[in-house]
Amino acid sequence: MSGKDSHVQDDILRHSLENPEEFWANQAEHLYWHKKPSSTLKLTAKKLKSGIEHDSWEWFPGGEISTCYNCVDRHVEAGHGDEVAIYFDSPVTQVKQKYTYRQLLEEVEVFAGALREDGVRKGDVVMLYMPMIPAALIGILAVNRLGAIHSIVFGGFAPNALAQRIDSCKPVALLTASCGIDGNKPPIPYRPLVEEAFKLATHKPRRTFIWQREQVPWAPTDRSAGQASWQKVMNSARSRGIKAECVPVKSADPVYIIHTSGTTGTPKGVLRDAGGHAVGLHLSISYLFNIHGPGDVVFTASDIGWVVGHSYIVYAPLLAGASTIIYEGKPIGTPDASAFWRIVEEYKVNTMFTAPTALRAIKRDDPDNKFLAKVGERGGLRTLNALFLAGERSEPSIISMYQELLDKYAAPSAHVIDNWWSTETGSPMTGRALVPHAGRDRKAKTRHDPPRLKPGSAGKAMPGFDIRVVDDEGREVDRGTMGNIVLGMPLAPTGFRTLWDDEERFYKGYLKRFQGKWLDTGDSGWIDAEGYVHVMSRNDDVLNVSAHRLSSGGIEQAVTSHPLVAEACIVGVPDAVKGQLPFAFITLSTPSHPTAAVPDEKLAAEIQALVRKQVGAIASLGGIIQGKGMIPKTRSGKTLRRVLRELLENAAKGEFDKEVAVPSTVEDAAVVDVARRKVKEYFDTVGEKHAAIEEGIKAKL
Ligand code: AMP
């Protein structure tokens, strides 16, 4: 795109793709380098054991950097030591704390000193299994300070998931806590979980540092597992004046390993490069998020275990010198659906980031947005410039609703910004940038309009991401045509270049499908004439109805446009005639949810009409099941469509109680039982009508 129709974001994108060396060299200057890179981009090739060769690349070769220095020391040295780095807000323990940059530096250098005394060295892997408390950030930064590599495992995972990850990256030490707290449930002691994981794992970390929380003590008695109380070790180091300086690493050295949340298969260890990570995140936090430094407050309602938490709770806000909020609570239930708006008001948040699933949960509990309006009416949301949403597709109805609410209550011209990315890419591939330039003068907080809002689209490409839509042969399709979303290489600097210890799997999982020409994102969608990217579904969730490829996301969008539907999940069930038939699971936003699994006829007819009108008669639903708390999610908020599909298929065969494979990453396995009961009730009620599905399943067998 060019000329008068083009938006400045298009020009910046073009610059980054046409002249990546110049573009990223400019960006690199915002960071402190212990050794300046000798060049910006080196294109290389890699040879696999199998003999296959594929293109590769390296950002900022020759450079040496300490991310910890850039996140902490640099701001103190610049005179910002008294600015707040971390606000900790834990409604589940009634604790609120803050750390200035100076206090954060003191904690990090002492703990890094203690870890160094314990033998942690540059290049070692240290694993974290932590709740959302400040010690987690201190631990992450201390590991980074030593030039070691961290691998954070979500603190709600079960022992087998932790053991799998221990064996995958063989950490020398584990940083953990005596308990985690999941919403309004009682504290979960970590001791049995960690000790069970150690039993299951083949590799044994030689040290376990336990952050003691008063809710549940954990006396570090198991010396064979090297258990030690984190606070005691810290106090000892502090009293002896032990501190560690920053140890820089090469640009291409890993800063961390993160395992993809994965709904199936063994998790993949995505590797992040130190140099590209710092430079790319610094660009995104300033250009896309309009966060520049002291006085700016970022509230990312995610968990440090996910990539969103790595990038926008921990690193990016600190790289900018802003304040980040660690929130140990949930969108609802701690104590209610007002929680997020309270945080925005209390900490004068400028940028908020959450997943659409959190907003759906709020919508279920507060369908008329009374809580938000209450805070809004007294001006409590006036600091908020943007609400970022990612992790899943956001249905247009949720985007439009929140945009209207922001227009009414937030800062002038505040924006809802859907942004699409993944663990692999490390930062958003799309979005609507809030700052009109990606140049050097970031101090001027110029406000301008990002590319206009198109609900249902995740915005336009971010610098360095060459996004294309191709058919199954890898040929680019016309604008507006649905296909596989792929990336041209090199990826932008935050993007991964390989998997931990598994180059073959990197090739097989991402490059092989298009013979190394494109990197497969695993998502389907389309790019419109103006360059907006519409991400519709994971490839696995594409339905094939009468030889038409329909996206579950597109049908869900139609279903959720009904004002009574808070959430919808579409799965494809086999159909003898059409191949597959879309089937809807819905949760309503009515204050008292109907108990029947079959919706009343009027509602069902209205939903069908919306699907026919917005997607087409081809997508007519084969059935609708309604219920509350029956759509299973992963811990990171992704809908487990496969589980619902299997329940339906089994039910159609009369096998209502048959086990379905539920991944260990499931948020709440009890939800699957609710869904099972609803499916059974539905089939009992509807009975004969489902002959077509039964036929379809027979045909598939
Ligand atoms: P993860 O690596 O676990 O963060 O998952 C990445 C996947 O989440 C992407 O490949 C998409 O399928 C989905 N995703 C993330 N953000 C969005 C978005 N804004 N719109 C649609 N899908 C998204």
XYZ file of C-alpha atoms and ligand atoms in Angstrom:
724
model
C 0.000 0.000 0.000
C 1.213 3.481 -0.688
C 0.071 6.965 -1.547
C -2.787 8.828 0.042
C -4.621 5.700 1.252
C -1.673 4.484 3.216
C -1.460 4.950 6.945
C 1.839 5.777 8.587
C 1.837 2.245 10.086
C 1.993 0.893 6.510
C 4.980 3.116 5.727
C 6.800 1.982 8.864
C 6.063 -1.654 8.050
C 7.367 -1.185 4.519
C 10.551 0.431 5.789
C 11.114 -2.474 8.214
C 10.663 -5.088 5.478
C 12.495 -3.294 2.669
C 15.421 -2.126 4.729
C 15.529 -4.283 7.860
C 19.166 -3.451 8.578
C 18.542 0.277 8.763
C 15.234 -0.057 10.580
C 16.433 -2.372 13.333
C 19.820 -0.684 13.694
C 17.880 2.449 14.675
C 15.804 0.479 17.152
C 18.886 -1.138 18.694
C 20.141 2.293 19.669
C 17.454 2.589 22.328
C 19.218 -0.104 24.359
C 22.511 -0.188 26.175
C 24.941 -2.693 24.673
C 27.937 -3.931 26.593
C 29.358 -4.458 23.114
C 27.753 -2.869 20.055
C 26.661 -5.288 17.320
C 29.045 -5.450 14.370
C 26.070 -5.579 12.001
C 22.284 -5.806 12.219
C 21.248 -8.909 10.319
C 23.152 -11.944 9.115
C 21.389 -14.365 6.793
C 22.618 -17.914 7.232
C 21.583 -21.498 6.547
C 21.213 -24.490 8.825
C 21.816 -28.115 7.979
C 19.789 -30.781 9.749
C 21.067 -34.248 10.639
C 18.766 -35.558 7.939
C 20.747 -33.512 5.411
C 17.986 -30.943 4.777
C 19.170 -27.359 4.643
C 17.009 -24.376 5.463
C 17.448 -20.628 5.612
C 18.170 -19.033 8.937
C 19.230 -15.652 10.271
C 20.835 -13.878 13.186
C 19.935 -10.449 14.569
C 22.587 -8.064 15.889
C 25.613 -10.366 15.456
C 28.689 -9.400 17.422
C 26.609 -7.583 20.045
C 26.625 -8.269 23.767
C 23.757 -7.228 25.984
C 22.366 -7.631 29.493
C 18.583 -7.426 29.500
C 18.585 -7.061 33.283
C 20.872 -4.035 32.985
C 18.484 -2.493 30.462
C 15.444 -3.280 32.613
C 16.781 -2.152 35.983
C 20.281 -0.683 36.464
C 20.035 1.681 33.531
C 16.968 3.430 34.952
C 18.552 3.856 38.390
C 21.713 5.245 36.800
C 19.558 7.651 34.783
C 18.150 9.079 38.028
C 14.839 7.214 38.019
C 15.587 5.076 41.068
C 12.609 6.442 43.004
C 10.095 5.678 40.264
C 7.862 2.689 40.875
C 8.920 -0.416 38.958
C 6.403 -2.895 40.398
C 2.998 -2.563 41.994
C 1.903 -5.808 43.613
C -1.812 -6.197 44.219
C -3.067 -9.441 45.661
C -6.762 -9.469 46.508
C -6.388 -13.143 47.419
C -4.020 -12.337 50.301
C -5.061 -8.724 50.918
C -1.490 -7.588 50.271
C -0.393 -4.504 48.348
C 3.257 -3.566 47.870
C 5.402 -1.448 45.649
C 9.034 -1.593 44.619
C 10.896 1.374 43.228
C 13.551 0.744 40.610
C 16.213 1.229 43.300
C 14.587 -1.332 45.595
C 14.178 -3.727 42.701
C 17.850 -3.351 41.829
C 18.874 -4.100 45.431
C 16.754 -7.237 45.553
C 17.896 -8.476 42.171
C 21.608 -7.915 42.689
C 21.563 -9.643 46.079
C 19.580 -12.636 44.876
C 21.759 -12.891 41.771
C 24.750 -12.871 44.128
C 23.236 -15.719 46.130
C 22.535 -17.730 42.988
C 26.088 -17.153 41.774
C 27.450 -18.344 45.131
C 25.373 -21.412 44.603
C 27.074 -22.084 41.296
C 24.623 -20.653 38.748
C 26.621 -19.528 35.714
C 26.109 -17.916 32.332
C 24.309 -20.352 30.015
C 22.828 -22.483 32.826
C 19.091 -23.069 32.826
C 17.120 -22.088 35.948
C 13.454 -23.047 36.131
C 10.748 -21.062 37.896
C 7.490 -22.515 39.188
C 5.970 -19.533 40.904
C 2.753 -17.755 41.761
C 2.186 -14.139 40.738
C 4.255 -12.437 43.436
C 7.139 -9.930 43.245
C 9.686 -12.651 44.122
C 8.931 -14.203 40.731
C 10.085 -11.052 38.914
C 13.093 -10.740 41.191
C 13.964 -14.366 40.426
C 13.581 -13.884 36.674
C 15.748 -10.776 36.636
C 18.380 -12.334 38.928
C 18.730 -15.323 36.602
C 19.020 -12.971 33.653
C 21.587 -10.850 35.510
C 23.928 -13.828 35.623
C 23.563 -14.465 31.902
C 21.670 -17.658 32.736
C 18.551 -18.821 30.880
C 15.201 -18.978 32.616
C 12.363 -21.317 31.913
C 9.116 -20.394 33.625
C 6.486 -23.035 34.175
C 2.984 -21.781 34.912
C 2.456 -22.136 38.682
C -0.901 -23.852 38.225
C 0.458 -26.806 36.269
C 0.291 -30.327 37.673
C 3.449 -32.302 38.621
C 3.624 -34.237 35.341
C 3.649 -31.008 33.297
C 6.424 -29.635 35.535
C 8.381 -32.907 35.308
C 8.095 -32.922 31.513
C 9.535 -29.427 31.360
C 12.317 -30.241 33.859
C 13.383 -33.130 31.657
C 13.120 -30.994 28.551
C 15.526 -28.273 29.653
C 17.473 -29.796 32.576
C 17.657 -26.823 34.949
C 20.454 -26.564 37.518
C 18.043 -24.997 40.013
C 14.351 -24.485 40.619
C 12.869 -21.293 42.060
C 9.499 -21.885 43.656
C 7.241 -20.818 46.522
C 5.549 -22.543 49.420
C 2.111 -22.098 47.854
C 0.081 -20.663 45.030
C -3.376 -19.151 45.305
C -5.877 -19.684 42.533
C -8.634 -17.107 42.821
C -10.925 -17.456 45.796
C -9.968 -21.083 46.438
C -7.795 -22.058 49.429
C -4.000 -21.838 48.942
C -2.442 -24.730 47.040
C 0.671 -26.067 48.801
C 3.448 -26.418 46.216
C 5.503 -28.907 48.206
C 3.604 -32.062 47.162
C 3.498 -30.838 43.560
C 7.211 -30.071 43.347
C 8.272 -33.242 45.167
C 6.033 -35.346 42.939
C 7.500 -33.656 39.856
C 11.021 -34.413 41.096
C 10.039 -38.057 41.472
C 8.602 -38.176 37.975
C 11.492 -36.353 36.300
C 14.654 -38.119 35.255
C 16.742 -34.969 35.630
C 17.153 -33.583 39.160
C 17.908 -29.862 39.650
C 20.566 -29.663 42.337
C 18.929 -26.792 44.220
C 15.374 -25.694 45.080
C 14.869 -22.187 46.438
C 11.545 -21.868 48.230
C 9.918 -18.476 48.715
C 8.066 -18.857 52.003
C 4.540 -17.474 52.038
C 2.752 -17.131 55.333
C -0.394 -18.900 54.092
C 1.403 -22.266 53.849
C 4.898 -22.867 55.246
C 7.253 -25.328 53.589
C 10.152 -26.287 55.845
C 13.000 -27.083 53.460
C 13.845 -30.456 54.935
C 14.695 -32.489 51.860
C 18.404 -31.780 51.628
C 18.908 -34.400 48.935
C 16.826 -32.205 46.633
C 18.873 -29.201 47.773
C 15.874 -27.447 49.296
C 16.631 -24.034 50.770
C 14.542 -21.167 52.042
C 14.821 -18.321 49.524
C 14.483 -15.606 52.176
C 17.185 -17.171 54.384
C 19.587 -17.395 51.482
C 18.821 -13.767 50.592
C 19.293 -12.555 54.158
C 22.580 -14.350 54.431
C 23.827 -12.885 51.149
C 22.622 -9.415 52.120
C 24.316 -9.520 55.518
C 27.596 -10.484 53.864
C 27.315 -7.802 51.180
C 27.100 -10.352 48.363
C 25.924 -8.804 45.080
C 26.285 -9.754 41.446
C 27.016 -7.466 38.525
C 25.288 -7.901 35.184
C 26.806 -10.552 32.938
C 26.195 -9.670 29.297
C 25.492 -12.400 26.739
C 25.807 -12.531 22.970
C 22.816 -11.284 20.957
C 22.060 -14.779 19.724
C 22.377 -16.428 23.149
C 19.068 -17.494 24.631
C 17.441 -15.270 27.205
C 14.756 -17.825 27.993
C 13.022 -21.039 27.041
C 9.234 -21.083 27.055
C 7.144 -24.130 26.391
C 4.141 -23.636 24.136
C 0.860 -24.159 25.926
C -0.069 -26.845 23.377
C -3.465 -28.462 23.375
C -1.932 -31.747 22.212
C 1.489 -33.385 22.034
C 4.600 -32.826 24.109
C 5.339 -29.166 24.726
C 7.862 -27.457 22.515
C 10.603 -25.347 24.070
C 10.637 -22.056 22.194
C 13.985 -20.299 22.437
C 14.240 -16.519 22.619
C 17.385 -14.642 21.578
C 18.697 -12.041 24.015
C 19.439 -9.202 21.572
C 16.367 -9.482 19.370
C 14.108 -9.895 22.385
C 15.236 -6.650 24.016
C 15.178 -4.600 20.820
C 11.859 -5.968 19.523
C 10.091 -5.596 22.860
C 11.358 -2.068 23.261
C 9.908 -1.217 19.878
C 6.538 -2.793 20.631
C 6.071 -1.213 24.065
C 6.792 2.266 22.752
C 5.351 2.148 19.234
C 2.359 -0.171 19.646
C 1.580 0.432 23.331
C 2.610 4.094 23.649
C 4.472 3.361 26.888
C 7.668 5.341 27.272
C 8.927 5.501 30.813
C 8.425 6.929 34.298
C 4.808 7.749 35.023
C 3.400 5.230 32.553
C 1.574 2.297 34.137
C 1.011 -1.068 32.469
C -1.515 -3.602 33.719
C -1.203 -6.922 31.970
C -3.740 -9.311 33.424
C -2.009 -12.529 32.471
C 0.458 -14.825 34.205
C 4.241 -14.809 34.100
C 4.004 -18.410 32.856
C 2.646 -17.325 29.468
C 4.404 -15.398 26.739
C 2.109 -12.397 27.306
C 3.333 -12.329 30.904
C 6.997 -12.715 29.911
C 6.750 -9.841 27.459
C 4.231 -7.422 28.975
C 4.251 -8.083 32.720
C 8.003 -8.480 33.021
C 10.303 -7.322 30.274
C 8.722 -4.672 28.065
C 7.388 -2.327 30.778
C 10.732 -2.520 32.609
C 12.753 -1.999 29.424
C 10.771 1.223 28.988
C 11.264 2.266 32.626
C 7.503 2.237 33.275
C 5.560 0.664 36.174
C 4.164 -2.833 35.842
C 1.400 -4.363 37.936
C 1.590 -7.865 39.331
C -1.998 -8.824 39.999
C -2.568 -12.002 41.978
C -6.257 -12.382 41.319
C -8.844 -13.171 38.694
C -11.160 -11.106 36.516
C -14.116 -12.354 38.582
C -14.469 -13.826 42.052
C -11.653 -11.827 43.683
C -14.005 -10.463 44.880
C -16.197 -9.807 41.820
C -16.313 -8.578 38.229
C -15.171 -5.088 39.281
C -11.589 -6.248 39.942
C -9.959 -5.027 36.712
C -11.639 -1.624 36.855
C -10.579 -1.177 40.468
C -6.975 -1.826 39.454
C -7.176 0.678 36.591
C -8.525 3.335 38.935
C -6.234 2.638 41.870
C -2.960 2.583 39.915
C -3.942 5.071 37.199
C -3.299 2.487 34.524
C -2.511 3.733 31.006
C -2.454 0.444 29.162
C -4.337 -2.686 30.010
C -3.833 -6.052 28.367
C -6.003 -9.104 28.818
C -7.489 -12.056 26.970
C -10.987 -11.981 25.475
C -11.884 -14.941 27.685
C -11.472 -12.692 30.758
C -13.850 -10.124 29.280
C -16.362 -12.872 28.502
C -16.198 -14.006 32.119
C -16.828 -10.422 33.235
C -19.723 -10.172 30.775
C -21.321 -13.296 32.219
C -21.160 -11.930 35.770
C -21.903 -8.324 34.908
C -23.923 -8.355 31.666
C -24.799 -4.651 31.861
C -21.281 -3.503 32.762
C -22.541 -1.948 35.955
C -19.181 -2.325 37.696
C -17.249 -0.679 34.896
C -19.808 2.110 34.632
C -19.633 2.768 38.363
C -15.865 3.325 38.235
C -16.229 5.157 34.926
C -18.898 7.558 36.205
C -16.557 8.845 38.882
C -13.774 9.328 36.331
C -11.739 6.326 37.498
C -10.883 5.149 33.981
C -9.710 8.492 32.565
C -6.048 7.454 32.507
C -6.710 4.438 30.298
C -5.472 4.910 26.728
C -5.787 1.406 25.428
C -7.199 -2.030 26.085
C -5.137 -4.716 24.352
C -6.683 -8.109 23.678
C -4.894 -11.261 22.534
C -4.582 -14.977 23.032
C -7.674 -15.892 21.077
C -9.894 -14.385 18.472
C -12.037 -11.553 19.860
C -15.535 -11.599 18.484
C -16.528 -8.205 17.005
C -19.342 -7.806 19.537
C -16.883 -7.757 22.443
C -14.556 -5.323 20.675
C -17.408 -2.954 19.799
C -18.863 -3.102 23.278
C -15.562 -2.230 24.953
C -14.765 0.451 22.397
C -18.077 2.120 23.263
C -17.274 1.861 26.958
C -13.827 3.367 26.430
C -15.319 6.179 24.352
C -17.570 6.980 27.257
C -15.272 6.557 30.240
C -11.586 6.257 29.301
C -9.011 8.798 28.098
C -9.950 10.811 25.010
C -9.548 8.649 21.907
C -8.728 5.474 23.814
C -8.596 2.301 21.742
C -9.445 -1.382 22.012
C -6.593 -3.128 20.216
C -6.862 -6.711 19.133
C -3.360 -8.034 18.509
C -2.396 -11.404 17.126
C 0.744 -13.282 18.106
C 2.057 -16.456 19.650
C 4.628 -17.902 21.989
C 6.839 -18.377 18.940
C 6.775 -14.724 17.823
C 7.391 -13.188 21.269
C 5.576 -9.928 20.464
C 2.482 -8.942 18.474
C 2.566 -9.674 14.754
C -0.425 -7.399 14.224
C -2.115 -4.528 15.974
C -2.903 -0.848 15.593
C 0.074 1.221 16.683
C -0.622 4.131 18.995
C 2.473 6.152 18.121
C 2.880 7.730 14.684
C 6.554 6.950 14.313
C 8.986 4.250 15.260
C 11.878 6.675 15.284
C 14.162 7.948 17.960
C 12.170 10.728 19.533
C 9.894 8.707 21.749
C 9.838 11.254 24.530
C 7.202 13.287 22.738
C 4.059 11.377 23.595
C 2.420 12.286 20.339
C -1.141 11.105 20.206
C -2.604 10.224 16.884
C -5.144 7.885 15.484
C -3.922 4.399 14.745
C -5.357 2.680 11.671
C -9.106 2.700 12.146
C -10.883 0.019 14.160
C -12.295 -2.934 12.280
C -13.875 -5.259 14.836
C -13.079 -8.843 13.888
C -9.664 -7.989 12.526
C -6.483 -8.098 14.604
C -5.138 -4.980 12.864
C -2.212 -4.601 10.487
C 1.244 -6.141 10.526
C 3.805 -4.933 13.029
C 7.335 -3.979 11.914
C 9.412 -6.884 10.692
C 6.527 -9.345 10.326
C 5.983 -10.281 6.693
C 2.489 -11.808 6.909
C 1.051 -13.663 3.915
C -1.954 -15.874 3.250
C -1.277 -18.905 1.067
C -3.118 -21.967 -0.228
C -2.077 -25.501 0.704
C 0.622 -25.424 -1.989
C 2.152 -22.273 -0.549
C 0.889 -19.969 -3.323
C -0.304 -16.571 -2.184
C -4.061 -16.122 -2.470
C -5.919 -12.948 -3.382
C -6.721 -10.391 -0.741
C -9.966 -11.327 0.989
C -9.503 -15.059 0.393
C -9.177 -17.339 3.382
C -6.090 -19.519 3.612
C -3.087 -20.457 5.734
C -1.422 -17.536 7.461
C 2.332 -17.801 7.064
C 5.358 -15.622 7.668
C 8.210 -14.659 5.395
C 11.632 -15.000 6.996
C 13.545 -13.597 8.794
C 10.960 -13.039 11.505
C 11.103 -9.767 13.429
C 13.794 -9.858 16.152
C 11.568 -11.146 18.987
C 10.653 -14.169 16.858
C 12.115 -17.607 17.505
C 14.655 -19.203 15.200
C 14.624 -22.711 16.586
C 13.390 -24.942 19.400
C 15.436 -25.826 22.442
C 17.590 -28.776 21.580
C 15.366 -29.806 18.676
C 16.247 -28.292 15.328
C 14.537 -31.197 13.498
C 11.245 -30.510 15.253
C 11.529 -26.819 14.410
C 11.846 -27.720 10.747
C 9.092 -30.345 10.832
C 6.697 -28.221 12.870
C 7.061 -24.898 11.123
C 8.989 -25.024 7.843
C 8.442 -28.404 6.215
C 4.815 -27.833 5.217
C 5.840 -25.093 2.762
C 9.310 -26.503 1.948
C 11.141 -23.844 3.925
C 9.677 -20.987 1.893
C 7.279 -19.819 4.593
C 7.030 -20.316 8.328
C 3.641 -21.819 9.176
C 1.788 -20.038 11.993
C -0.849 -22.792 12.237
C -3.586 -20.172 11.923
C -6.103 -19.617 9.138
C -7.571 -16.347 8.030
C -7.372 -13.638 5.410
C -5.952 -10.212 4.713
C -8.339 -7.584 3.400
C -7.749 -4.977 0.707
C -6.496 -2.464 3.266
C -3.987 -4.863 4.764
C -5.926 -5.756 7.901
C -5.321 -9.309 9.068
C -8.351 -11.388 10.060
C -7.311 -14.415 12.091
C -10.215 -16.815 12.114
C -9.085 -20.101 13.680
C -6.301 -22.576 14.283
C -6.007 -24.824 11.241
C -7.266 -27.735 13.355
C -10.470 -25.826 14.052
C -11.402 -25.220 10.431
C -14.626 -27.008 9.463
C -15.197 -28.653 6.147
C -18.882 -28.330 5.274
C -19.886 -29.569 1.799
C -16.305 -28.950 0.669
C -16.345 -25.364 1.965
C -13.739 -24.350 4.506
C -15.532 -22.552 7.318
C -13.789 -21.155 10.317
C -15.106 -21.892 13.777
C -14.229 -18.260 14.620
C -16.476 -16.892 11.872
C -19.481 -18.892 13.030
C -18.780 -18.066 16.679
C -18.751 -14.419 15.666
C -22.271 -14.754 14.232
C -23.563 -16.641 17.264
C -22.109 -14.172 19.774
C -23.646 -11.266 17.891
C -26.877 -12.366 19.573
C -27.271 -10.048 22.581
C -28.039 -12.901 24.964
C -24.996 -15.001 24.093
C -21.937 -14.347 26.278
C -19.776 -17.076 24.812
C -19.928 -19.597 21.983
C -17.774 -22.503 20.902
C -18.299 -24.107 17.513
C -17.097 -27.605 16.737
C -17.534 -29.666 13.602
C -19.266 -33.012 13.927
C -19.284 -35.578 11.126
C -22.332 -35.450 8.892
C -23.252 -38.146 6.380
C -24.255 -35.644 3.719
C -22.162 -32.546 4.268
C -18.973 -34.021 5.653
C -19.127 -31.862 8.730
C -21.827 -29.916 10.495
C -21.206 -26.949 12.798
C -22.458 -27.509 16.312
C -22.675 -24.744 18.919
C -22.058 -24.729 22.650
C -23.326 -21.472 24.112
C -23.354 -19.704 27.466
C -25.890 -16.951 27.960
C -25.397 -13.627 29.697
C -28.769 -13.738 31.452
C -28.495 -13.207 35.227
C -30.011 -16.621 35.969
C -28.873 -19.087 33.364
C -31.514 -21.545 32.087
C -30.826 -25.037 33.337
C -32.072 -26.889 30.237
C -29.421 -28.012 27.739
C -31.700 -27.281 24.799
C -32.296 -23.565 24.227
C -35.845 -22.351 23.781
C -37.068 -22.359 20.208
C -37.124 -18.598 19.796
C -33.489 -18.215 20.845
C -32.389 -21.148 18.698
C -34.188 -19.716 15.674
C -32.677 -16.267 16.205
C -29.178 -17.721 16.449
C -29.700 -19.808 13.313
C -30.907 -16.708 11.494
C -27.784 -14.803 12.514
C -25.529 -17.616 11.299
C -27.395 -17.850 7.982
C -27.257 -14.098 7.500
C -23.653 -13.527 8.529
C -21.956 -16.702 7.306
C -24.481 -18.322 4.966
C -26.980 -21.138 4.918
C -24.077 -23.500 4.428
C -23.085 -22.906 8.047
C -26.512 -23.673 9.528
C -26.014 -25.219 12.898
C -26.589 -28.920 13.431
C -27.498 -28.247 17.037
C -27.106 -25.879 19.960
C -26.380 -26.848 23.547
C -26.664 -24.205 26.223
C -25.085 -24.330 29.651
C -22.932 -22.477 32.134
C -19.376 -23.534 32.961
C -19.207 -26.184 30.222
C -16.704 -24.768 27.706
C -13.294 -26.182 28.685
C -10.250 -23.940 28.413
C -6.537 -24.328 28.748
C -4.869 -22.521 31.605
C -3.941 -19.797 29.141
C -7.559 -19.261 28.156
C -7.771 -21.160 24.883
C -10.928 -23.067 24.120
C -10.433 -26.832 23.954
C -12.730 -27.440 20.982
C -11.361 -30.917 20.453
C -12.671 -32.062 23.843
C -16.208 -30.884 23.080
C -16.023 -32.434 19.621
C -15.067 -35.799 21.102
C -17.849 -35.638 23.682
C -20.369 -35.010 20.912
C -19.030 -37.769 18.695
C -19.105 -40.238 21.571
C -22.611 -39.176 22.527
C -23.878 -39.696 19.001
C -22.665 -43.300 19.324
C -24.421 -43.621 22.667
C -21.075 -43.656 24.512
C -21.867 -40.889 26.950
C -19.381 -41.971 29.608
C -16.431 -42.761 27.360
C -13.178 -41.123 28.473
C -11.944 -38.210 26.387
C -8.333 -37.117 26.339
C -8.158 -33.930 28.397
C -4.722 -32.244 28.187
C -2.883 -31.514 31.425
C -3.063 -27.837 30.538
C -6.829 -27.781 31.173
C -7.945 -24.964 33.472
C -10.642 -26.929 35.276
C -11.288 -30.572 34.452
C -14.688 -30.380 36.197
C -15.909 -28.261 33.279
C -15.563 -31.320 31.044
C -17.967 -33.228 33.310
C -20.487 -30.402 33.101
C -20.197 -30.500 29.299
C -20.607 -34.289 29.343
C -23.833 -33.991 31.356
C -25.157 -31.260 29.080
C -24.403 -33.286 25.975
C -26.214 -36.293 27.434
C -29.212 -34.200 28.437
C -29.266 -32.667 24.987
C -29.254 -36.032 23.242
C -31.892 -37.388 25.645
C -34.135 -34.430 24.842
C -33.564 -34.089 21.124
C -33.331 -37.812 20.461
C -34.198 -38.835 16.928
C -33.130 -35.572 15.335
C -29.541 -36.630 15.474
C -29.721 -39.484 13.082
C -27.636 -37.449 10.631
C -24.755 -37.109 13.046
C -24.906 -40.789 13.898
C -24.844 -41.619 10.204
C -21.923 -39.292 9.770
C -19.973 -40.930 12.509
C -20.622 -44.365 11.068
C -19.399 -43.113 7.709
C -16.241 -41.816 9.347
C -15.492 -45.079 11.139
P 0.103 -19.136 22.304
O 1.376 -19.468 21.628
O -0.292 -20.123 23.335
O 0.110 -17.715 22.806
O -1.048 -19.225 21.204
C -0.939 -18.543 19.979
C -2.207 -18.723 19.208
O -3.301 -18.044 19.856
C -2.176 -18.099 17.836
O -1.506 -18.913 16.908
C -3.645 -17.940 17.542
O -4.242 -19.164 17.156
C -4.207 -17.540 18.886
N -4.285 -16.082 19.001
C -3.506 -15.272 19.733
N -3.903 -13.979 19.629
C -4.957 -13.968 18.774
C -5.804 -12.939 18.233
N -5.652 -11.654 18.578
N -6.771 -13.319 17.367
C -6.938 -14.623 17.018
N -6.185 -15.627 17.500
C -5.201 -15.316 18.372
